[in-house]
GROMACS .gro file of C-alpha atoms in nm:
model
  419
    1MET     CA    1  -7.875  -6.210  -6.208
    2SER     CA    2  -7.962  -6.137  -6.571
    3ASN     CA    3  -8.276  -5.937  -6.639
    4ASN     CA    4  -8.313  -6.116  -6.973
    5THR     CA    5  -8.421  -6.447  -6.824
    6GLN     CA    6  -8.744  -6.560  -6.989
    7PRO     CA    7  -9.013  -6.726  -6.776
    8GLN     CA    8  -9.042  -7.095  -6.852
    9GLY     CA    9  -9.404  -7.132  -6.748
   10ILE     CA   10  -9.546  -7.324  -6.457
   11ALA     CA   11  -9.615  -7.690  -6.518
   12LEU     CA   12  -9.937  -7.842  -6.389
   13SER     CA   13  -9.843  -8.116  -6.145
   14LEU     CA   14 -10.065  -8.413  -6.216
   15PRO     CA   15 -10.037  -8.759  -6.056
   16GLN     CA   16  -9.819  -8.999  -6.251
   17ALA     CA   17  -9.985  -9.337  -6.287
   18ARG     CA   18  -9.798  -9.627  -6.128
   19ARG     CA   19  -9.751  -9.917  -6.365
   20SER     CA   20  -9.951 -10.209  -6.232
   21LEU     CA   21 -10.128 -10.516  -6.358
   22GLN     CA   22 -10.493 -10.475  -6.448
   23ALA     CA   23 -10.754 -10.682  -6.267
   24ARG     CA   24 -11.113 -10.740  -6.376
   25VAL     CA   25 -11.396 -10.750  -6.124
   26SER     CA   26 -11.725 -10.832  -6.290
   27TRP     CA   27 -12.083 -10.936  -6.253
   28GLY     CA   28 -12.256 -11.061  -6.566
   29ASP     CA   29 -12.169 -10.830  -6.852
   30HIS     CA   30 -12.066 -10.547  -6.619
   31VAL     CA   31 -11.688 -10.532  -6.580
   32VAL     CA   32 -11.497 -10.297  -6.348
   33THR     CA   33 -11.130 -10.283  -6.444
   34VAL     CA   34 -10.885 -10.203  -6.165
   35GLY     CA   35 -10.522 -10.104  -6.210
   36GLY     CA   36 -10.327 -10.059  -6.531
   37ASP     CA   37 -10.466  -9.762  -6.720
   38ALA     CA   38 -10.809  -9.784  -6.552
   39PRO     CA   39 -10.931  -9.490  -6.342
   40VAL     CA   40 -10.899  -9.505  -5.964
   41ARG     CA   41 -11.213  -9.681  -5.843
   42VAL     CA   42 -11.438  -9.593  -5.550
   43GLN     CA   43 -11.522  -9.874  -5.309
   44SER     CA   44 -11.746  -9.884  -5.002
   45MET     CA   45 -11.877 -10.136  -4.750
   46THR     CA   46 -12.216 -10.205  -4.600
   47ASN     CA   47 -12.279 -10.199  -4.226
   48THR     CA   48 -12.596 -10.408  -4.240
   49ASP     CA   49 -12.631 -10.765  -4.118
   50THR     CA   50 -12.588 -10.961  -4.443
   51VAL     CA   51 -12.846 -11.212  -4.318
   52ASP     CA   52 -13.097 -10.932  -4.380
   53ALA     CA   53 -13.083 -10.973  -4.756
   54ILE     CA   54 -13.342 -10.705  -4.834
   55GLY     CA   55 -13.189 -10.443  -4.603
   56THR     CA   56 -12.839 -10.521  -4.732
   57ALA     CA   57 -12.951 -10.498  -5.096
   58ILE     CA   58 -13.118 -10.162  -5.030
   59GLN     CA   59 -12.802 -10.019  -4.874
   60ILE     CA   60 -12.587 -10.154  -5.159
   61LYS     CA   61 -12.822  -9.984  -5.405
   62GLU     CA   62 -12.784  -9.655  -5.217
   63LEU     CA   63 -12.405  -9.686  -5.217
   64ALA     CA   64 -12.397  -9.774  -5.587
   65LEU     CA   65 -12.624  -9.484  -5.684
   66ALA     CA   66 -12.400  -9.252  -5.479
   67GLY     CA   67 -12.107  -9.360  -5.698
   68SER     CA   68 -11.955  -9.669  -5.538
   69GLU     CA   69 -11.823  -9.893  -5.813
   70LEU     CA   70 -11.748 -10.188  -5.585
   71VAL     CA   71 -11.928 -10.277  -5.261
   72ARG     CA   72 -11.795 -10.507  -4.989
   73ILE     CA   73 -12.025 -10.705  -4.762
   74THR     CA   74 -11.957 -10.907  -4.448
   75VAL     CA   75 -11.967 -11.285  -4.487
   76ASN     CA   76 -11.900 -11.414  -4.139
   77THR     CA   77 -12.147 -11.694  -4.068
   78PRO     CA   78 -12.320 -11.979  -4.254
   79GLU     CA   79 -12.640 -11.774  -4.241
   80ALA     CA   80 -12.467 -11.475  -4.401
   81ALA     CA   81 -12.312 -11.695  -4.670
   82ALA     CA   82 -12.653 -11.846  -4.745
   83ALA     CA   83 -12.802 -11.495  -4.780
   84VAL     CA   84 -12.545 -11.367  -5.032
   85PRO     CA   85 -12.715 -11.518  -5.342
   86TYR     CA   86 -13.045 -11.358  -5.236
   87VAL     CA   87 -12.872 -11.021  -5.193
   88ARG     CA   88 -12.737 -11.057  -5.547
   89GLU     CA   89 -13.080 -11.161  -5.674
   90GLN     CA   90 -13.245 -10.853  -5.523
   91LEU     CA   91 -12.983 -10.625  -5.676
   92ASP     CA   92 -13.030 -10.783  -6.018
   93LYS     CA   93 -13.405 -10.728  -5.992
   94MET     CA   94 -13.342 -10.360  -5.917
   95GLY     CA   95 -13.100 -10.327  -6.208
   96ILE     CA   96 -12.799 -10.267  -5.982
   97ASN     CA   97 -12.504 -10.450  -6.136
   98VAL     CA   98 -12.235 -10.334  -5.893
   99PRO     CA   99 -11.987 -10.617  -5.817
  100LEU     CA  100 -11.995 -10.753  -5.462
  101ILE     CA  101 -11.687 -10.830  -5.254
  102GLY     CA  102 -11.710 -11.088  -4.978
  103ASP     CA  103 -11.522 -10.993  -4.660
  104PHE     CA  104 -11.391 -11.312  -4.500
  105HIS     CA  105 -11.213 -11.370  -4.170
  106TYR     CA  106 -11.133 -11.690  -3.978
  107ASN     CA  107 -11.384 -11.921  -4.153
  108GLY     CA  108 -11.376 -11.807  -4.515
  109HIS     CA  109 -11.228 -12.136  -4.632
  110ARG     CA  110 -11.530 -12.324  -4.495
  111LEU     CA  111 -11.792 -12.078  -4.614
  112LEU     CA  112 -11.660 -12.065  -4.970
  113THR     CA  113 -11.641 -12.446  -4.981
  114GLU     CA  114 -11.975 -12.523  -4.816
  115PHE     CA  115 -12.175 -12.250  -4.989
  116PRO     CA  116 -12.087 -12.262  -5.360
  117ASP     CA  117 -12.378 -12.033  -5.449
  118CYS     CA  118 -12.222 -11.767  -5.225
  119ALA     CA  119 -11.882 -11.816  -5.387
  120GLN     CA  120 -12.043 -11.775  -5.730
  121ALA     CA  121 -12.259 -11.472  -5.642
  122LEU     CA  122 -11.960 -11.271  -5.520
  123SER     CA  123 -11.731 -11.100  -5.770
  124LYS     CA  124 -11.425 -11.078  -5.547
  125TYR     CA  125 -11.303 -11.219  -5.217
  126ARG     CA  126 -11.120 -11.022  -4.950
  127ILE     CA  127 -10.874 -11.251  -4.770
  128ASN     CA  128 -10.694 -11.138  -4.453
  129PRO     CA  129 -10.376 -11.349  -4.424
  130GLY     CA  130 -10.363 -11.274  -4.051
  131ASN     CA  131 -10.700 -11.441  -3.999
  132VAL     CA  132 -10.691 -11.756  -4.214
  133GLY     CA  133 -10.545 -11.991  -3.955
  134LYS     CA  134 -10.239 -12.048  -3.740
  135GLY     CA  135  -9.940 -12.275  -3.786
  136ASP     CA  136  -9.992 -12.568  -4.022
  137LYS     CA  137 -10.352 -12.464  -4.091
  138HIS     CA  138 -10.254 -12.128  -4.241
  139ASP     CA  139 -10.141 -12.233  -4.587
  140LYS     CA  140 -10.405 -12.505  -4.619
  141GLN     CA  141 -10.698 -12.277  -4.535
  142PHE     CA  142 -10.555 -11.992  -4.741
  143GLY     CA  143 -10.522 -12.239  -5.028
  144GLN     CA  144 -10.887 -12.340  -5.002
  145MET     CA  145 -10.993 -11.980  -5.055
  146ILE     CA  146 -10.759 -11.938  -5.350
  147GLU     CA  147 -10.889 -12.262  -5.501
  148ALA     CA  148 -11.245 -12.129  -5.476
  149ALA     CA  149 -11.141 -11.805  -5.645
  150MET     CA  150 -10.980 -11.997  -5.930
  151ARG     CA  151 -11.274 -12.238  -5.961
  152TYR     CA  152 -11.522 -11.952  -6.004
  153ASN     CA  153 -11.282 -11.714  -6.178
  154LYS     CA  154 -11.298 -11.448  -5.907
  155ALA     CA  155 -11.048 -11.178  -5.815
  156VAL     CA  156 -10.905 -11.166  -5.463
  157ARG     CA  157 -10.780 -10.883  -5.247
  158ILE     CA  158 -10.517 -10.993  -5.002
  159GLY     CA  159 -10.588 -10.737  -4.734
  160VAL     CA  160 -10.343 -10.706  -4.446
  161ASN     CA  161 -10.447 -10.494  -4.148
  162TRP     CA  162 -10.218 -10.395  -3.864
  163GLY     CA  163 -10.497 -10.467  -3.618
  164SER     CA  164 -10.498 -10.832  -3.723
  165LEU     CA  165 -10.141 -10.883  -3.840
  166ASP     CA  166 -10.000 -11.236  -3.860
  167GLN     CA  167  -9.840 -11.259  -3.516
  168GLU     CA  168  -9.619 -11.554  -3.610
  169LEU     CA  169  -9.468 -11.357  -3.897
  170LEU     CA  170  -9.426 -11.049  -3.679
  171ALA     CA  171  -9.250 -11.253  -3.408
  172LYS     CA  172  -9.019 -11.405  -3.668
  173LEU     CA  173  -8.922 -11.065  -3.807
  174MET     CA  174  -8.873 -10.929  -3.456
  175ASP     CA  175  -8.633 -11.216  -3.378
  176GLU     CA  176  -8.441 -11.156  -3.700
  177ASN     CA  177  -8.426 -10.784  -3.629
  178ALA     CA  178  -8.282 -10.845  -3.281
  179LEU     CA  179  -7.981 -11.015  -3.443
  180ARG     CA  180  -7.900 -10.716  -3.664
  181ALA     CA  181  -7.592 -10.509  -3.588
  182ASN     CA  182  -7.816 -10.201  -3.610
  183PRO     CA  183  -8.173 -10.311  -3.540
  184PHE     CA  184  -8.471 -10.126  -3.683
  185ASP     CA  185  -8.717  -9.975  -3.440
  186ALA     CA  186  -9.039 -10.163  -3.361
  187LYS     CA  187  -9.254  -9.956  -3.598
  188GLN     CA  188  -9.023 -10.025  -3.892
  189VAL     CA  189  -9.044 -10.396  -3.820
  190MET     CA  190  -9.422 -10.374  -3.818
  191TYR     CA  191  -9.414 -10.194  -4.154
  192GLU     CA  192  -9.200 -10.475  -4.290
  193ALA     CA  193  -9.437 -10.737  -4.148
  194LEU     CA  194  -9.735 -10.575  -4.321
  195ILE     CA  195  -9.562 -10.561  -4.658
  196THR     CA  196  -9.406 -10.907  -4.629
  197SER     CA  197  -9.741 -11.062  -4.532
  198ALA     CA  198  -9.914 -10.912  -4.837
  199ILE     CA  199  -9.647 -10.990  -5.095
  200ASP     CA  200  -9.564 -11.339  -4.965
  201SER     CA  201  -9.935 -11.425  -4.961
  202ALA     CA  202  -9.968 -11.307  -5.321
  203LYS     CA  203  -9.669 -11.519  -5.423
  204LEU     CA  204  -9.822 -11.817  -5.243
  205ALA     CA  205 -10.147 -11.767  -5.431
  206GLN     CA  206  -9.956 -11.755  -5.761
  207SER     CA  207  -9.770 -12.074  -5.673
  208MET     CA  208 -10.111 -12.239  -5.637
  209GLY     CA  209 -10.203 -12.133  -5.990
  210MET     CA  210 -10.374 -11.798  -5.928
  211PRO     CA  211 -10.311 -11.560  -6.219
  212PRO     CA  212 -10.134 -11.245  -6.097
  213GLU     CA  213 -10.393 -11.035  -6.281
  214GLN     CA  214 -10.658 -11.157  -6.035
  215ILE     CA  215 -10.470 -11.040  -5.724
  216LEU     CA  216 -10.497 -10.704  -5.549
  217LEU     CA  217 -10.319 -10.601  -5.231
  218SER     CA  218 -10.379 -10.370  -4.938
  219CYS     CA  219 -10.188 -10.291  -4.616
  220LYS     CA  220 -10.419 -10.085  -4.399
  221VAL     CA  221 -10.319  -9.888  -4.092
  222SER     CA  222 -10.493  -9.608  -3.901
  223GLY     CA  223 -10.212  -9.350  -3.890
  224VAL     CA  224 -10.167  -9.106  -4.178
  225GLN     CA  225  -9.786  -9.109  -4.183
  226ASP     CA  226  -9.783  -9.486  -4.129
  227LEU     CA  227 -10.008  -9.543  -4.430
  228ILE     CA  228  -9.795  -9.321  -4.652
  229ALA     CA  229  -9.473  -9.496  -4.550
  230VAL     CA  230  -9.613  -9.846  -4.596
  231TYR     CA  231  -9.770  -9.784  -4.937
  232ARG     CA  232  -9.469  -9.604  -5.078
  233GLU     CA  233  -9.260  -9.911  -5.000
  234LEU     CA  234  -9.529 -10.157  -5.111
  235ALA     CA  235  -9.563  -9.978  -5.445
  236GLN     CA  236  -9.189 -10.015  -5.508
  237ARG     CA  237  -9.187 -10.387  -5.435
  238CYS     CA  238  -9.477 -10.513  -5.644
  239ASN     CA  239  -9.691 -10.437  -5.946
  240TYR     CA  240 -10.023 -10.568  -5.815
  241PRO     CA  241 -10.313 -10.319  -5.810
  242LEU     CA  242 -10.332 -10.154  -5.468
  243HIS     CA  243 -10.640 -10.076  -5.261
  244LEU     CA  244 -10.600  -9.766  -5.041
  245GLY     CA  245 -10.778  -9.690  -4.721
  246LEU     CA  246 -10.703  -9.546  -4.381
  247THR     CA  247 -10.858  -9.810  -4.159
  248GLU     CA  248 -11.069  -9.699  -3.864
  249ALA     CA  249 -11.035  -9.337  -3.979
  250GLY     CA  250 -11.294  -9.215  -3.729
  251MET     CA  251 -11.603  -9.000  -3.767
  252GLY     CA  252 -11.689  -8.654  -3.887
  253THR     CA  253 -11.421  -8.398  -3.952
  254LYS     CA  254 -11.141  -8.609  -3.805
  255GLY     CA  255 -11.210  -8.911  -4.024
  256THR     CA  256 -11.267  -8.699  -4.334
  257VAL     CA  257 -10.949  -8.492  -4.297
  258ALA     CA  258 -10.729  -8.789  -4.204
  259SER     CA  259 -10.851  -8.997  -4.499
  260ALA     CA  260 -10.827  -8.709  -4.745
  261THR     CA  261 -10.475  -8.623  -4.630
  262ALA     CA  262 -10.334  -8.975  -4.650
  263LEU     CA  263 -10.507  -9.080  -4.970
  264SER     CA  264 -10.437  -8.754  -5.154
  265ILE     CA  265 -10.063  -8.768  -5.091
  266LEU     CA  266 -10.041  -9.126  -5.219
  267LEU     CA  267 -10.272  -9.068  -5.515
  268GLN     CA  268 -10.071  -8.761  -5.615
  269GLU     CA  269  -9.767  -8.991  -5.630
  270GLY     CA  270  -9.957  -9.230  -5.856
  271ILE     CA  271 -10.009  -9.491  -5.583
  272GLY     CA  272 -10.354  -9.648  -5.550
  273ASP     CA  273 -10.603  -9.818  -5.781
  274THR     CA  274 -10.910  -9.839  -5.558
  275ILE     CA  275 -10.992  -9.630  -5.252
  276ARG     CA  276 -11.229  -9.650  -4.959
  277VAL     CA  277 -11.295  -9.391  -4.690
  278SER     CA  278 -11.355  -9.593  -4.373
  279LEU     CA  279 -11.567  -9.327  -4.207
  280THR     CA  280 -11.760  -9.396  -3.889
  281PRO     CA  281 -12.109  -9.259  -3.962
  282GLN     CA  282 -12.228  -8.994  -3.720
  283PRO     CA  283 -12.569  -9.058  -3.563
  284GLY     CA  284 -12.830  -9.024  -3.834
  285GLU     CA  285 -12.572  -8.986  -4.112
  286ALA     CA  286 -12.615  -9.187  -4.430
  287ARG     CA  287 -12.366  -9.463  -4.507
  288THR     CA  288 -12.325  -9.302  -4.849
  289GLN     CA  289 -12.120  -9.020  -4.694
  290GLU     CA  290 -11.805  -9.231  -4.729
  291VAL     CA  291 -11.871  -9.261  -5.103
  292VAL     CA  292 -11.925  -8.885  -5.136
  293ILE     CA  293 -11.593  -8.812  -4.964
  294ALA     CA  294 -11.400  -9.069  -5.170
  295SER     CA  295 -11.545  -8.923  -5.490
  296GLU     CA  296 -11.464  -8.569  -5.380
  297ILE     CA  297 -11.101  -8.665  -5.310
  298LEU     CA  298 -11.060  -8.801  -5.662
  299GLN     CA  299 -11.242  -8.507  -5.817
  300ALA     CA  300 -11.042  -8.251  -5.619
  301LEU     CA  301 -10.719  -8.409  -5.746
  302GLY     CA  302 -10.846  -8.402  -6.103
  303LEU     CA  303 -10.833  -8.782  -6.129
  304ARG     CA  304 -11.205  -8.840  -6.181
  305THR     CA  305 -11.520  -8.637  -6.239
  306PHE     CA  306 -11.838  -8.766  -6.075
  307VAL     CA  307 -12.074  -8.472  -6.024
  308PRO     CA  308 -12.091  -8.109  -6.135
  309SER     CA  309 -11.883  -7.885  -5.910
  310VAL     CA  310 -12.035  -7.591  -5.724
  311THR     CA  311 -11.798  -7.308  -5.632
  312ALA     CA  312 -11.927  -7.095  -5.345
  313CYS     CA  313 -11.766  -6.828  -5.131
  314PRO     CA  314 -11.742  -6.881  -4.753
  315GLY     CA  315 -11.906  -6.550  -4.669
  316CYS     CA  316 -11.755  -6.253  -4.485
  317GLY     CA  317 -11.852  -5.912  -4.348
  318ARG     CA  318 -11.948  -5.801  -4.699
  319THR     CA  319 -12.224  -6.061  -4.735
  320THR     CA  320 -12.558  -5.953  -4.594
  321SER     CA  321 -12.756  -6.278  -4.587
  322THR     CA  322 -12.735  -6.653  -4.604
  323THR     CA  323 -12.910  -6.658  -4.941
  324PHE     CA  324 -12.597  -6.754  -5.135
  325GLN     CA  325 -12.522  -7.033  -4.887
  326GLU     CA  326 -12.873  -7.173  -4.909
  327MET     CA  327 -12.868  -7.143  -5.287
  328ALA     CA  328 -12.530  -7.316  -5.316
  329LYS     CA  329 -12.650  -7.605  -5.099
  330SER     CA  330 -12.978  -7.630  -5.287
  331ILE     CA  331 -12.801  -7.644  -5.624
  332ASP     CA  332 -12.539  -7.891  -5.500
  333ASP     CA  333 -12.800  -8.121  -5.344
  334PHE     CA  334 -13.011  -8.106  -5.659
  335LEU     CA  335 -12.724  -8.187  -5.893
  336ARG     CA  336 -12.612  -8.484  -5.679
  337ALA     CA  337 -12.965  -8.620  -5.652
  338GLN     CA  338 -13.012  -8.609  -6.029
  339MET     CA  339 -12.682  -8.771  -6.126
  340PRO     CA  340 -12.804  -9.135  -6.123
  341VAL     CA  341 -13.046  -9.039  -6.403
  342TRP     CA  342 -12.838  -8.769  -6.570
  343ARG     CA  343 -12.532  -8.992  -6.624
  344SER     CA  344 -12.713  -9.155  -6.913
  345GLN     CA  345 -12.958  -8.876  -7.001
  346TYR     CA  346 -12.702  -8.594  -7.017
  347PRO     CA  347 -12.357  -8.738  -7.101
  348GLY     CA  348 -12.079  -8.509  -6.981
  349VAL     CA  349 -12.292  -8.321  -6.727
  350GLU     CA  350 -12.053  -8.426  -6.452
  351ASN     CA  351 -11.804  -8.175  -6.595
  352LEU     CA  352 -12.040  -7.880  -6.537
  353LYS     CA  353 -11.905  -7.597  -6.319
  354VAL     CA  354 -12.148  -7.375  -6.128
  355ALA     CA  355 -12.059  -7.071  -5.915
  356VAL     CA  356 -12.275  -6.917  -5.641
  357MET     CA  357 -12.102  -6.611  -5.497
  358GLY     CA  358 -12.196  -6.362  -5.225
  359CYS     CA  359 -12.053  -6.022  -5.322
  360ILE     CA  360 -11.883  -5.815  -5.590
  361VAL     CA  361 -11.519  -5.882  -5.485
  362ASN     CA  362 -11.479  -6.226  -5.641
  363GLY     CA  363 -11.837  -6.290  -5.750
  364PRO     CA  364 -11.829  -6.178  -6.114
  365GLY     CA  365 -11.481  -6.320  -6.171
  366GLU     CA  366 -11.561  -6.665  -6.033
  367SER     CA  367 -11.892  -6.664  -6.218
  368LYS     CA  368 -11.714  -6.596  -6.547
  369HIS     CA  369 -11.474  -6.885  -6.484
  370ALA     CA  370 -11.768  -7.122  -6.430
  371ASP     CA  371 -12.001  -7.254  -6.701
  372ILE     CA  372 -12.285  -7.079  -6.526
  373GLY     CA  373 -12.261  -6.853  -6.222
  374ILE     CA  374 -12.441  -6.594  -6.018
  375SER     CA  375 -12.304  -6.306  -5.808
  376LEU     CA  376 -12.543  -6.205  -5.532
  377PRO     CA  377 -12.535  -5.853  -5.390
  378GLY     CA  378 -12.327  -5.792  -5.078
  379ASN     CA  379 -12.355  -5.531  -4.805
  380GLY     CA  380 -12.414  -5.187  -4.958
  381GLU     CA  381 -12.436  -5.321  -5.314
  382ALA     CA  382 -12.726  -5.267  -5.552
  383PRO     CA  383 -12.998  -5.532  -5.503
  384ALA     CA  384 -12.919  -5.710  -5.828
  385ALA     CA  385 -12.763  -6.048  -5.911
  386PRO     CA  386 -12.588  -6.076  -6.249
  387VAL     CA  387 -12.587  -6.423  -6.406
  388PHE     CA  388 -12.294  -6.529  -6.626
  389ILE     CA  389 -12.324  -6.808  -6.882
  390ASP     CA  390 -12.015  -6.941  -7.062
  391GLY     CA  391 -11.813  -6.643  -6.944
  392GLU     CA  392 -12.056  -6.374  -7.057
  393LYS     CA  393 -12.310  -6.174  -6.861
  394ALA     CA  394 -12.647  -6.314  -6.969
  395MET     CA  395 -12.899  -6.142  -6.743
  396THR     CA  396 -12.956  -5.978  -6.405
  397LEU     CA  397 -13.198  -6.120  -6.149
  398ARG     CA  398 -13.385  -5.906  -5.897
  399GLY     CA  399 -13.655  -5.952  -5.639
  400ASP     CA  400 -13.750  -6.222  -5.391
  401ASN     CA  401 -13.732  -6.523  -5.625
  402ILE     CA  402 -13.369  -6.507  -5.731
  403ALA     CA  403 -13.290  -6.856  -5.595
  404GLN     CA  404 -13.580  -7.023  -5.775
  405GLU     CA  405 -13.509  -6.839  -6.098
  406PHE     CA  406 -13.140  -6.930  -6.095
  407HIS     CA  407 -13.228  -7.292  -6.020
  408GLN     CA  408 -13.443  -7.300  -6.335
  409ILE     CA  409 -13.169  -7.130  -6.539
  410VAL     CA  410 -12.925  -7.405  -6.436
  411GLU     CA  411 -13.173  -7.677  -6.536
  412ASN     CA  412 -13.236  -7.510  -6.873
  413TYR     CA  413 -12.863  -7.476  -6.933
  414ILE     CA  414 -12.803  -7.846  -6.861
  415GLU     CA  415 -13.082  -7.954  -7.094
  416LYS     CA  416 -12.964  -7.727  -7.373
  417ARG     CA  417 -12.593  -7.809  -7.346
  418PHE     CA  418 -12.597  -8.177  -7.258
  419GLY     CA  419 -12.938  -8.296  -7.372
   0.00000   0.00000   0.00000
């Protein structure tokens, strides 16, 4: 091997955007573009009874302020359909213009026909082709929902789910597979059924006059490897915007890790235009946690920036207290809480990088890499905490009020730089 070989440099591997159509989901003058060159959007769903218009509107507001750009609500009964316009009215009064998606199963064709105010108040309809009717009723009832979408100029997401897959289509594909010289295994046939159901439904909608730019697709499953396999194939076969989500992901660490793993792999390959983390809330946990995780996935991949990032060390035998942990949490909580106001007051503040470190090993270095950072003293170190601003040591804090003082320094920095 030659010793004269020159290093070529290491290329940063960024996701390559998949070429897709661009859909528009809007309410009033507020338009959320999905697909094309638009950023990957964060979506969430309420778990309130939609009949409770006030409670539903409050939760939607919380989700929107947490960063959800689209919010889906259940529309399952005549009472729920009748409540939708009042939900929208409450949101408008609160100045929350987030578009609402109606989640329909089994009776969506009737609800959209019998409650035109509901059809108008929603910005997008989610249609599950496995739950729109059997046999001869399928295409007719599906068509009624598409007609409503066209009448009110609404986007639709044709959302297939393997828990409610069209059994007639699955049986047909199973029969065809049995006649093959080398049959696929049952899981491969199910993958094919999911993809075929979504794409054929989209083609049917287009044949009825639905513009392709108003159609989004999803094929949700609950297994990580299953989701990756299905979406890789779906992305190759169509150019509709795709909604990603690991359905029934679970709660806590399991749901978070599974969703982050599946979505990150696909997003890194340029697949996905909207995402939702279908997290089961733990007792007492806010519904907004699913929005936080979805936002963090996109921010970790470098696809979006939602809130300032706080770098903090995990702690080790060198760290003598939990002060740096408490300070990191305090700063992170504060920055997140202020973002609904700061997005307009301090443009660009979401790109801020803060470091809160616990000892001298990596503390000063990480603090210099951040916009503003502090290195707290570790075991056996001098009781002093140097603060670095824009890569330079600016001051040293001492005493019992280091956390409060650093908190104020961060606030002053934000006001000076972004105000």
